[in-house]
Coordinates of C-alpha atoms and ligand atoms in Angstrom, one line a residue:
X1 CA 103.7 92.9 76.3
X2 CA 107.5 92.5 76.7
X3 CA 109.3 89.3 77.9
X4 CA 109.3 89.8 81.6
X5 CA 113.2 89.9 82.0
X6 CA 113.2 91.4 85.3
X7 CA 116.4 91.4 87.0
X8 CA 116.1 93.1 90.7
X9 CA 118.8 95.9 91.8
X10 CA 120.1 95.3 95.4
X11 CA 122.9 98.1 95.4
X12 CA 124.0 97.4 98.6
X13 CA 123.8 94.0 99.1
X14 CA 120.7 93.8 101.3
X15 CA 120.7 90.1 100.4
X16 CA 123.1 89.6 103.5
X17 CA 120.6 90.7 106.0
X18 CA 118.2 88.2 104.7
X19 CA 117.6 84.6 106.4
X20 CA 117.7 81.5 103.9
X21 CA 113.6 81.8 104.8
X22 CA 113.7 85.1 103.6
X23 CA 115.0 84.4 100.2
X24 CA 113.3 81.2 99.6
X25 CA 109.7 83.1 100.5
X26 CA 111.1 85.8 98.5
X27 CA 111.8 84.1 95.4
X28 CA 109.2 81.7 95.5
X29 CA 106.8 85.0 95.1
X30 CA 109.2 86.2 92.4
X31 CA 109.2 83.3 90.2
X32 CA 105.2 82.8 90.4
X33 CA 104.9 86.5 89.5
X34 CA 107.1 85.9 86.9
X35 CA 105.1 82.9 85.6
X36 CA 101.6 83.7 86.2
X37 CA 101.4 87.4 86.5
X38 CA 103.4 89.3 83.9
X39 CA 102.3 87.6 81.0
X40 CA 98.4 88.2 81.8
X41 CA 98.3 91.5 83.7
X42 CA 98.6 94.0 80.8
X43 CA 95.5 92.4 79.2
X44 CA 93.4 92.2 82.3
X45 CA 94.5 95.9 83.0
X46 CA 93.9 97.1 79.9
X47 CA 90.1 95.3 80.0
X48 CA 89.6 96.5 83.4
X49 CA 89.3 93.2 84.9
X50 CA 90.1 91.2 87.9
X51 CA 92.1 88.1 87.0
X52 CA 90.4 85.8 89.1
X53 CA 92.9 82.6 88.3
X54 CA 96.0 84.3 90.3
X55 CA 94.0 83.8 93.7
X56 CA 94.8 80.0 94.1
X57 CA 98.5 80.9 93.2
X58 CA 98.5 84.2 95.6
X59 CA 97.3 81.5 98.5
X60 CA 100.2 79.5 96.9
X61 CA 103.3 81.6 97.7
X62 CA 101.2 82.4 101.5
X63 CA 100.0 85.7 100.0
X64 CA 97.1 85.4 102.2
X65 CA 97.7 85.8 106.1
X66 CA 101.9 85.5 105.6
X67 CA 102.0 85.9 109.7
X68 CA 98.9 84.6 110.4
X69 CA 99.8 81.3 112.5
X70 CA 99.8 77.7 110.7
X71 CA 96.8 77.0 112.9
X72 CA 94.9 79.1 111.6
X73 CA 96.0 78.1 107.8
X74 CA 98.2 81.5 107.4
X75 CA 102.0 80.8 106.6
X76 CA 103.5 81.6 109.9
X77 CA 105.9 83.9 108.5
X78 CA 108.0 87.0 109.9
X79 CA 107.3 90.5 109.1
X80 CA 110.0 91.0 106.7
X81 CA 109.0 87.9 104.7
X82 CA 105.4 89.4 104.5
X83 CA 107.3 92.7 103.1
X84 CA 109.1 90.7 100.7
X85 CA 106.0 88.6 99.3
X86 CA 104.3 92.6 99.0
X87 CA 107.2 93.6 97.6
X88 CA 107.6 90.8 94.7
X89 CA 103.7 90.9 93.9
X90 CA 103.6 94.9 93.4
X91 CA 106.5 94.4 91.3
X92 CA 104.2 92.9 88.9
X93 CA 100.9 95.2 89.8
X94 CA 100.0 97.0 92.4
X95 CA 96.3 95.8 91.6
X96 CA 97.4 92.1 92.3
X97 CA 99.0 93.7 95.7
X98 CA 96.1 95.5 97.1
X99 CA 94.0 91.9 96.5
X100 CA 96.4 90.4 98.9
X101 CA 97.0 93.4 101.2
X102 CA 93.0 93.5 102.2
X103 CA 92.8 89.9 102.7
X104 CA 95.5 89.6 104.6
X105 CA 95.8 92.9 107.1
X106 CA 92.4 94.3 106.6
X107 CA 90.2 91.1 106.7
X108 CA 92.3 88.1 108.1
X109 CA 94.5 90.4 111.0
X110 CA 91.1 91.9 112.6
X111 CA 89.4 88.5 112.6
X112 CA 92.6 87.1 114.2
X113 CA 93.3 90.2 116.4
X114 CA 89.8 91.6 117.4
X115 CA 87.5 88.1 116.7
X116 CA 86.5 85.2 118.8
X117 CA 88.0 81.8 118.5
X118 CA 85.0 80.9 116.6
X119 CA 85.2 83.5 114.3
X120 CA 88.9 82.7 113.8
X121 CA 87.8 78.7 112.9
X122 CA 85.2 79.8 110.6
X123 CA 87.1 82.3 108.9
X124 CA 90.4 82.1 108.9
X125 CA 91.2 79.2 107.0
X126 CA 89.3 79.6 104.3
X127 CA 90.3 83.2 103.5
X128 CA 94.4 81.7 103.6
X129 CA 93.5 79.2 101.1
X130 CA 91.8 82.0 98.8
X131 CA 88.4 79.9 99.1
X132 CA 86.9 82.9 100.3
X133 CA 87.7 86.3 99.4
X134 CA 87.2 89.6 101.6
X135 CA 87.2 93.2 101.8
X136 CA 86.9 95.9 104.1
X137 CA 84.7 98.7 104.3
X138 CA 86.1 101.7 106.3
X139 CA 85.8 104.6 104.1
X140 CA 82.1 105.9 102.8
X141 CA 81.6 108.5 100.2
X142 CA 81.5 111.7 103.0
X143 CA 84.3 110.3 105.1
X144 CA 87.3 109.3 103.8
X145 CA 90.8 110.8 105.4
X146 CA 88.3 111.4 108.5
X147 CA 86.8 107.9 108.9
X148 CA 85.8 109.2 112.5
X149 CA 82.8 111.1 111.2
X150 CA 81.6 107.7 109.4
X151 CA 77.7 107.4 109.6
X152 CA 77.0 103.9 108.8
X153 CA 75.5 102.5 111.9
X154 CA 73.8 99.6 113.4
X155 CA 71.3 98.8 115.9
X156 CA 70.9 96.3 118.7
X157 CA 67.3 94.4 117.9
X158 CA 67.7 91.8 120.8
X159 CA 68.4 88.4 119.0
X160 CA 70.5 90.5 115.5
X161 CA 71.8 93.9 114.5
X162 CA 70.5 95.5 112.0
X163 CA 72.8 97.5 109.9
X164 CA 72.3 100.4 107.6
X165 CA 74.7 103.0 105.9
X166 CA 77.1 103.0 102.4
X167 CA 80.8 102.5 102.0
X168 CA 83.0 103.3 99.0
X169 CA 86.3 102.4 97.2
X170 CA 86.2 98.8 98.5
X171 CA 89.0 97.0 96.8
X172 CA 87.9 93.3 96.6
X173 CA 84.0 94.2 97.2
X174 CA 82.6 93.4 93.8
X175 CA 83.3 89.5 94.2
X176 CA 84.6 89.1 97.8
X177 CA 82.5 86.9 100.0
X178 CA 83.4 88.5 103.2
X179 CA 83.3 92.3 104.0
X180 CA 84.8 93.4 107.7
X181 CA 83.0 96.8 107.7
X182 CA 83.1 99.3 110.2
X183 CA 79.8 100.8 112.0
X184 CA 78.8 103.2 114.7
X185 CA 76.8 101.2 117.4
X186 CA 73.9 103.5 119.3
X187 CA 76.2 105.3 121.5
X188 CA 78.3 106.2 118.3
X189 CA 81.2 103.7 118.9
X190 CA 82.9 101.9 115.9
X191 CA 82.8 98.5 115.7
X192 CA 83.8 95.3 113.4
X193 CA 81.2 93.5 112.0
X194 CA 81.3 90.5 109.5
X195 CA 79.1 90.9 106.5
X196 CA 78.0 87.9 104.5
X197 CA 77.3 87.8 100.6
X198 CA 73.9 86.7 100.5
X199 CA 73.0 88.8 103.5
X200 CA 69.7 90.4 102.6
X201 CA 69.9 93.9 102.0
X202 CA 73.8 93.8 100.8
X203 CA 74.8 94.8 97.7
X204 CA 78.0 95.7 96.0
X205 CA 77.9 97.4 93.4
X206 CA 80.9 97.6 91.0
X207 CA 82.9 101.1 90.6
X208 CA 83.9 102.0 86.7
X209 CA 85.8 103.9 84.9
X210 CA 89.7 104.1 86.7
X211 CA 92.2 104.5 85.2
X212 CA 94.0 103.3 87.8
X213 CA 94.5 99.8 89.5
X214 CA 92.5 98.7 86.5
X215 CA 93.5 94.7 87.1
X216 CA 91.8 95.4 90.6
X217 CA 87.9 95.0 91.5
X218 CA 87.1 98.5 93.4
X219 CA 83.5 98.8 94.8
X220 CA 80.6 100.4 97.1
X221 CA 79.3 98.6 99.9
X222 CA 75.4 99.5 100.5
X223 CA 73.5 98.2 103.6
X224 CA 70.1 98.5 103.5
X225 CA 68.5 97.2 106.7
X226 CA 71.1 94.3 106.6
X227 CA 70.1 92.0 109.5
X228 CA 73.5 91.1 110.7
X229 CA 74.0 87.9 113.4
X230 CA 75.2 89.2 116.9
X231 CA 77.9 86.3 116.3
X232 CA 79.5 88.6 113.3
X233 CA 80.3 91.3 115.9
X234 CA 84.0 91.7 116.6
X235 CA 84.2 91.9 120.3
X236 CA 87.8 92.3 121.2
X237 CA 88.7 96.2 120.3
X238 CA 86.3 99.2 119.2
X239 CA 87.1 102.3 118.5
X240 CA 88.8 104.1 115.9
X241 CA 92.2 102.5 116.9
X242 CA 90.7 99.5 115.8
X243 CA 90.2 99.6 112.0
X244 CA 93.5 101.7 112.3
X245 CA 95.0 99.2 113.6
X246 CA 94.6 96.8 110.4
X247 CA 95.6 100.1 108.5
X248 CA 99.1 99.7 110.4
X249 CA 99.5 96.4 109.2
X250 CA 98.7 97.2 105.7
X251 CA 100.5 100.2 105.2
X252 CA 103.9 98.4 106.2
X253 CA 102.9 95.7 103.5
X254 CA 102.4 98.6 101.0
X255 CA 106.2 100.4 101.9
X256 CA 107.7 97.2 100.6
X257 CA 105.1 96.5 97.3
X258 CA 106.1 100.6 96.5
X259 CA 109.9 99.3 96.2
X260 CA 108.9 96.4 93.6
X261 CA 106.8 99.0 91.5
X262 CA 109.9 101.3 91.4
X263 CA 112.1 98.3 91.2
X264 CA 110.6 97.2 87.9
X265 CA 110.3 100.9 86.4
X266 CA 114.1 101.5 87.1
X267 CA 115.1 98.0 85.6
X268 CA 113.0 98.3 82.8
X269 CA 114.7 101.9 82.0
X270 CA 118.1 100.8 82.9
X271 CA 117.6 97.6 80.1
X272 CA 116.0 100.3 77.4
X273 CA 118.5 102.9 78.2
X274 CA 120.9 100.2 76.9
X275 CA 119.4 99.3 73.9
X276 CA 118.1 102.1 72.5
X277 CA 120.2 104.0 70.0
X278 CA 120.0 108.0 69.3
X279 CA 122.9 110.5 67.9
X280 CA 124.4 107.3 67.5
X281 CA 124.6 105.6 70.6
X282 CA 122.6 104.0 73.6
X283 CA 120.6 106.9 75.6
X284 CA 122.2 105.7 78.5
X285 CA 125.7 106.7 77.5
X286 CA 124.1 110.4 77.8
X287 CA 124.1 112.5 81.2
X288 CA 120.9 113.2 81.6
X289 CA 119.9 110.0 81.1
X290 CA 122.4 108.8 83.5
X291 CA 121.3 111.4 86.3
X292 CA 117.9 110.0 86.1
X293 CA 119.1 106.4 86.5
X294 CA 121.7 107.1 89.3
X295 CA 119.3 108.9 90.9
X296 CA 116.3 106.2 90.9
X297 CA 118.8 103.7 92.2
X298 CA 119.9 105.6 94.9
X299 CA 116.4 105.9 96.1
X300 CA 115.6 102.7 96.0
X301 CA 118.3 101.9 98.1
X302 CA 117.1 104.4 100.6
X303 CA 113.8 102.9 100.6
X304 CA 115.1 99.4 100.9
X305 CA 116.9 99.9 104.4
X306 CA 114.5 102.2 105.5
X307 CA 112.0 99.7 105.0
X308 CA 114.2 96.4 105.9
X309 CA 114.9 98.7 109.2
X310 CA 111.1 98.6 109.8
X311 CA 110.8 94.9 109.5
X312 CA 113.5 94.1 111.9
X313 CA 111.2 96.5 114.3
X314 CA 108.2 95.5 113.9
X315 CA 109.5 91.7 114.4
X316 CA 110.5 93.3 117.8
X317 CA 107.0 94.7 118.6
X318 CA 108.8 98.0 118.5
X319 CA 107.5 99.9 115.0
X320 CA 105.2 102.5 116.0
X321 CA 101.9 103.9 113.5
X322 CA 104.1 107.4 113.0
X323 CA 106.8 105.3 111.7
X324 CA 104.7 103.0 109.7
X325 CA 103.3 106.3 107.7
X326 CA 106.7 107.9 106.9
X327 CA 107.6 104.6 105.4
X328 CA 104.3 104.2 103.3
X329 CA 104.6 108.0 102.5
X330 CA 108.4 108.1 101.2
X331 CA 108.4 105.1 99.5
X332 CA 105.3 105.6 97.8
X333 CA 106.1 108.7 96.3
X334 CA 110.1 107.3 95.6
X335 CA 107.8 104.8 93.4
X336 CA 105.8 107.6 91.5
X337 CA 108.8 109.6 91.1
X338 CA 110.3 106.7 89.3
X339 CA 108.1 105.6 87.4
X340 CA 107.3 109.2 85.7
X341 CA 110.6 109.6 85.0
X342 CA 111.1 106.1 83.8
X343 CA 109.0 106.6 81.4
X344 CA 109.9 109.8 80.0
X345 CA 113.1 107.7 79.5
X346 CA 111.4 105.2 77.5
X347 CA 110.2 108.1 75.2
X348 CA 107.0 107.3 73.0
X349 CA 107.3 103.2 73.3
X350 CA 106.5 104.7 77.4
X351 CA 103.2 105.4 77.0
X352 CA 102.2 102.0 75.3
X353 CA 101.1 98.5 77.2
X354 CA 104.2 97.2 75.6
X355 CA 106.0 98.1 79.2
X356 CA 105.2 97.8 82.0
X357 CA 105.9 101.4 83.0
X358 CA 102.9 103.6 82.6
X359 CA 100.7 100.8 84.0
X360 CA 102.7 101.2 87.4
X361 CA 102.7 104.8 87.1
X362 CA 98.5 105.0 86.8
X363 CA 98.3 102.1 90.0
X364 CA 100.6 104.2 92.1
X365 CA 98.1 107.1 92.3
X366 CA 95.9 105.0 94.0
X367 CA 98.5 103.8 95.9
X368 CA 99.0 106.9 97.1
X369 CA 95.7 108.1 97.7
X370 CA 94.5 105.5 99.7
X371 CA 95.8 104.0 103.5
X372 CA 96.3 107.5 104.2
X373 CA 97.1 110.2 101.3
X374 CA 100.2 111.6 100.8
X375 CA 99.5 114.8 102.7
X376 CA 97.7 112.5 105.9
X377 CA 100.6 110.7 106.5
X378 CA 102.8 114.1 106.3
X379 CA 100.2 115.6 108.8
X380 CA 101.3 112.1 111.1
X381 CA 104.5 112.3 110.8
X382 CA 104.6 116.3 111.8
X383 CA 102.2 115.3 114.8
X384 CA 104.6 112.8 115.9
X385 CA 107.7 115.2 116.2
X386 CA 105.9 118.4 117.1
X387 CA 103.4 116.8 119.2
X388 CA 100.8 119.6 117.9
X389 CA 97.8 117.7 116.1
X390 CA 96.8 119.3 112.7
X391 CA 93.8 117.5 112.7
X392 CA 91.8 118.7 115.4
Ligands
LIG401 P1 92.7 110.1 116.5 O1 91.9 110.8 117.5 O2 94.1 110.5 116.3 O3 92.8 108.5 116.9 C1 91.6 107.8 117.3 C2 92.1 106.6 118.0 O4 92.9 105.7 117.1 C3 94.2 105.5 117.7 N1 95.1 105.5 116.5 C4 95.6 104.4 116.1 N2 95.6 103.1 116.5 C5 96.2 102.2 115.9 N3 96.9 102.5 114.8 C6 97.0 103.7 114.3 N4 97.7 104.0 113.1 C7 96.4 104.8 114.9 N5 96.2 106.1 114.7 C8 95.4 106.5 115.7 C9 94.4 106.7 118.6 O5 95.3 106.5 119.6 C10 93.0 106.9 119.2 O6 92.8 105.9 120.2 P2 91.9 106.2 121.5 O7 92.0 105.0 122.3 O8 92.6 107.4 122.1 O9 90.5 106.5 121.0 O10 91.9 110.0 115.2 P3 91.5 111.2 114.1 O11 90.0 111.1 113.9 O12 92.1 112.5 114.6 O13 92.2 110.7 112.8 C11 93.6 110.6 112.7 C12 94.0 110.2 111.2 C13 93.6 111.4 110.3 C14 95.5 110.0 111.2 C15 93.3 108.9 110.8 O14 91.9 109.1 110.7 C16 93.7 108.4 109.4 O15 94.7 107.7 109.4 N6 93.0 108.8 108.3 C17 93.3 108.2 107.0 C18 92.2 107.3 106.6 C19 92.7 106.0 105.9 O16 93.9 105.7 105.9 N7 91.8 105.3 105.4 C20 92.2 104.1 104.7 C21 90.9 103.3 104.3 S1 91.3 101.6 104.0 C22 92.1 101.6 102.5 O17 92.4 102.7 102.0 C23 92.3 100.3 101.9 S2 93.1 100.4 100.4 C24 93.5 98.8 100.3 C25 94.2 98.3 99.1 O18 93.6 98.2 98.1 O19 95.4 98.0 99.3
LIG402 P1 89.5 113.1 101.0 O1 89.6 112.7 102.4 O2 88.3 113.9 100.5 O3 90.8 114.0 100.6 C1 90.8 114.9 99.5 C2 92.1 115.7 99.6 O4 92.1 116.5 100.8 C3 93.4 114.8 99.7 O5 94.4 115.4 99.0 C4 93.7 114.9 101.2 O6 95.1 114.6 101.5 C5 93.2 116.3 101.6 N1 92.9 116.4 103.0 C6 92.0 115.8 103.7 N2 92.0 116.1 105.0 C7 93.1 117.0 105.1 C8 93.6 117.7 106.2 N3 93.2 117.6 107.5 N4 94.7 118.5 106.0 C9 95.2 118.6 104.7 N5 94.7 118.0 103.7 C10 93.6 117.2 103.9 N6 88.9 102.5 101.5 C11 88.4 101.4 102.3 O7 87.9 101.6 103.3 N7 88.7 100.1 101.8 C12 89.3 99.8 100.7 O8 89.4 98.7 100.3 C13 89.7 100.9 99.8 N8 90.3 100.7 98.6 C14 90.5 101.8 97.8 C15 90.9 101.5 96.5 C16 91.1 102.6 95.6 C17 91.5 102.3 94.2 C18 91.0 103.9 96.1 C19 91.3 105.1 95.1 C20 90.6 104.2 97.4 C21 90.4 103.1 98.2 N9 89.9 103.3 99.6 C22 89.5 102.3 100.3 C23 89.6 104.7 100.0 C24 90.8 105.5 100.4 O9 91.3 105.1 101.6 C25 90.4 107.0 100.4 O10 90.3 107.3 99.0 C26 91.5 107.8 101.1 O11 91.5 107.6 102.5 C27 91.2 109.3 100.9 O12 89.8 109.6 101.1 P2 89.0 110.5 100.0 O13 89.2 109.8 98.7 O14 87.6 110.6 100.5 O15 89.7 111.9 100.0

């Protein structure tokens, strides 16, 4: 693969609505990716592996629980530094990303949100430092953009629960410790429980064959008369709003890691376009070359206020879940958009490993598949302004 001589466009000087934290977390992020990540991710990718050595250096740069409170061994950070550090990391894969995302907003935020103080001390801690990994099980293979209709289920047998049922696409579940799944109790409630490796009757078996967030370990979760401690139940919110909840939280985090996918598509282009030489000069001296590149950059811009205009809400408690999706829906596909047309622009060298391009391109339609597909978040979105509810 290329030198990594990514230089990142900021066309409107959004540096001056940063904080000195900002940019320090910020950079931080982008020099480690820089260092550790884009010289090894191609290979992993292309071998359909899981770099496992990134995970002390994602704990590092307070990848792992960025708001999550110092007491609790998370960095303490604001919401628009935890964009930032989502935003740098996708840059170099969204594979890398989605390992931080789920530890962070689907595993560490509902043990900090809906846990007990125990749970919190046993828990936390050791997911921030990366020491233990986790993953969360919402979606099973019948249920997916309707997680209401899940069947896994567990039942109260006086001194333990004993939980039965499948899930699938688990990001992290072939070599995550902990699994924060979500079950139907008796009465057909959902609730958080924490599932152990070693649990008997819990098994995660490894999903093959993506082409698509190859560097990331994607997996089923199968409980077979799992006898699960009434300690690991997650007492303080049930429901569906619940594991939505921790989608909120993620999908935010994803809005910003879409800008550093299209951010590195658009500067990779923009440095080819300049260097490669046809009817005698560079292809970027031609128009329709140019339209492409002025037209990426203006959507990135977009997507960077939009999103920095998010941050400064949900610092403020304001941002609402209809918001959240429009964010994670634009910018998502702003980032597929790019990086198809990015590389068409890097003609046949495009297609090869040699960029980082088509690797983005293949992530991204994960990306936007999963949190809520394209189309869900539309159907939000029209909810929210119509107030008529296409789902029911
Ligand atoms: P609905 O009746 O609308 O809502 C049920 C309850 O939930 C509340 N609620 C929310 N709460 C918090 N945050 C949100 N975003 C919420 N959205 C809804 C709602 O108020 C209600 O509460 P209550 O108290 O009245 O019961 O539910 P519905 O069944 O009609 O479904 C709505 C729909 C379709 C929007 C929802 O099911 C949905 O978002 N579906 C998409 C599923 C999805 O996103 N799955 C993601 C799985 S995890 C994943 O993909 C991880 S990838 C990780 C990685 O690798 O990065
Ligand atoms: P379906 O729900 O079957 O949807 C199929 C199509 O129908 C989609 O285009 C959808 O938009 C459309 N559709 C569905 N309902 C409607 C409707 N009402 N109106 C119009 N169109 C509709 N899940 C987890 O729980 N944890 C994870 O860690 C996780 N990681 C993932 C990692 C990867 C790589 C992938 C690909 C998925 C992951 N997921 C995870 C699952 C992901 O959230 C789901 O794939 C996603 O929610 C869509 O569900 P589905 O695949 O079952 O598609």
């Amino acid at each position: 693969m290329k030198p990594d001589l990514f230089q990142a466009p900021d066309y409107y000087n959004l540096d001056e609505l940063l904080t000195d934290e900002h940019k320090l977390v910020r950079d931080a992020a982008r020099e480690w990716v820089k260092r550790d990540v884009s010289p090894i991710i191609e290979e992993y990718a292309q071998r359909a592996e899981f770099p496992e050595q990134i995970i002390e250096g994602l704990a590092g740069i307070g990848a792992f629980g960025p708001y999550i409170p110092e007491e609790y061994g998370g960095a303490g950070l604001d919401q628009i530094s935890y964009g930032l550090i989502m935003q740098e990391i996708e840059r170099g894969d969204s594979g890398v990303r989605s390992t931080a995302s789920v530890q962070s907003s689907l595993v560490m935020y509902p043990i900090w949100k809906y846990g007990t103080e125990e749970q919190r001390q046993k828990y936390l801690p050791k997911l921030a430092s990366g020491e233990w990994m986790g993953c969360f099980g919402l979606t099973e293979p019948d249920h997916g953009s309707n997680p209401g209709g899940m069947t896994t289920n567990y039942k109260d047998m006086g001194d333990h629960y004993l939980l039965n049922g499948a899930k699938m696409w688990i990001s992290n579940a072939p070599f995550a410790q902990v699994a924060v799944v979500w079950a139907k109790n008796e009465e057909g409630r959902i609730h958080g429980l924490i599932v152990e490796r070693g649990m008997e009757g819990f098994s995660t078996p490894e999903t093959h064959n993506k082409w698509s967030l190859r560097a990331s370990a994607t997996g089923e979760l199968i409980f077979d008369n799992v006898k699960v401690p009434k300690e690991n139940l997650l007492p303080n919110k049930t429901g569906l709003g619940a594991p939505l909840g921790c989608l909120d939280s993620a999908r935010y985090g994803i809005a910003w890691g879409a800008i550093g996918a299209a951010m590195d598509c658009y500067d990779t282009a923009l440095r080819y376009s300049k260097e490669r030489t046809q009817f005698g000069k560079p292809i970027g001296g031609f128009q329709l070359q140019q339209k492409k590149l002025a037209e990426m950059i203006t959507e990135i811009t977009k997507a960077q206020l939009l999103t920095w205009r998010l941050g400064v809400l949900r610092n403020e408690g304001k941002a609402t879940s209809a918001q959240i999706s429009m964010a994670k829906r634009n910018n998502v596909d702003m980032a597929i958009n790019i990086a198809r047309e990015a590389r068409q622009m890097l003609g046949g060298m495009g297609i090869t490993g040699e960029y980082s391009i088509m690797r983005h391109m293949m992530n991204l339609e994960s990306v936007i598949t999963y949190e809520g597909t394209h189309d869900i978040h539309l159907l939000i979105t029209g909810f929210d302004v119509t107030g008529l509810n296409a789902f029911k």
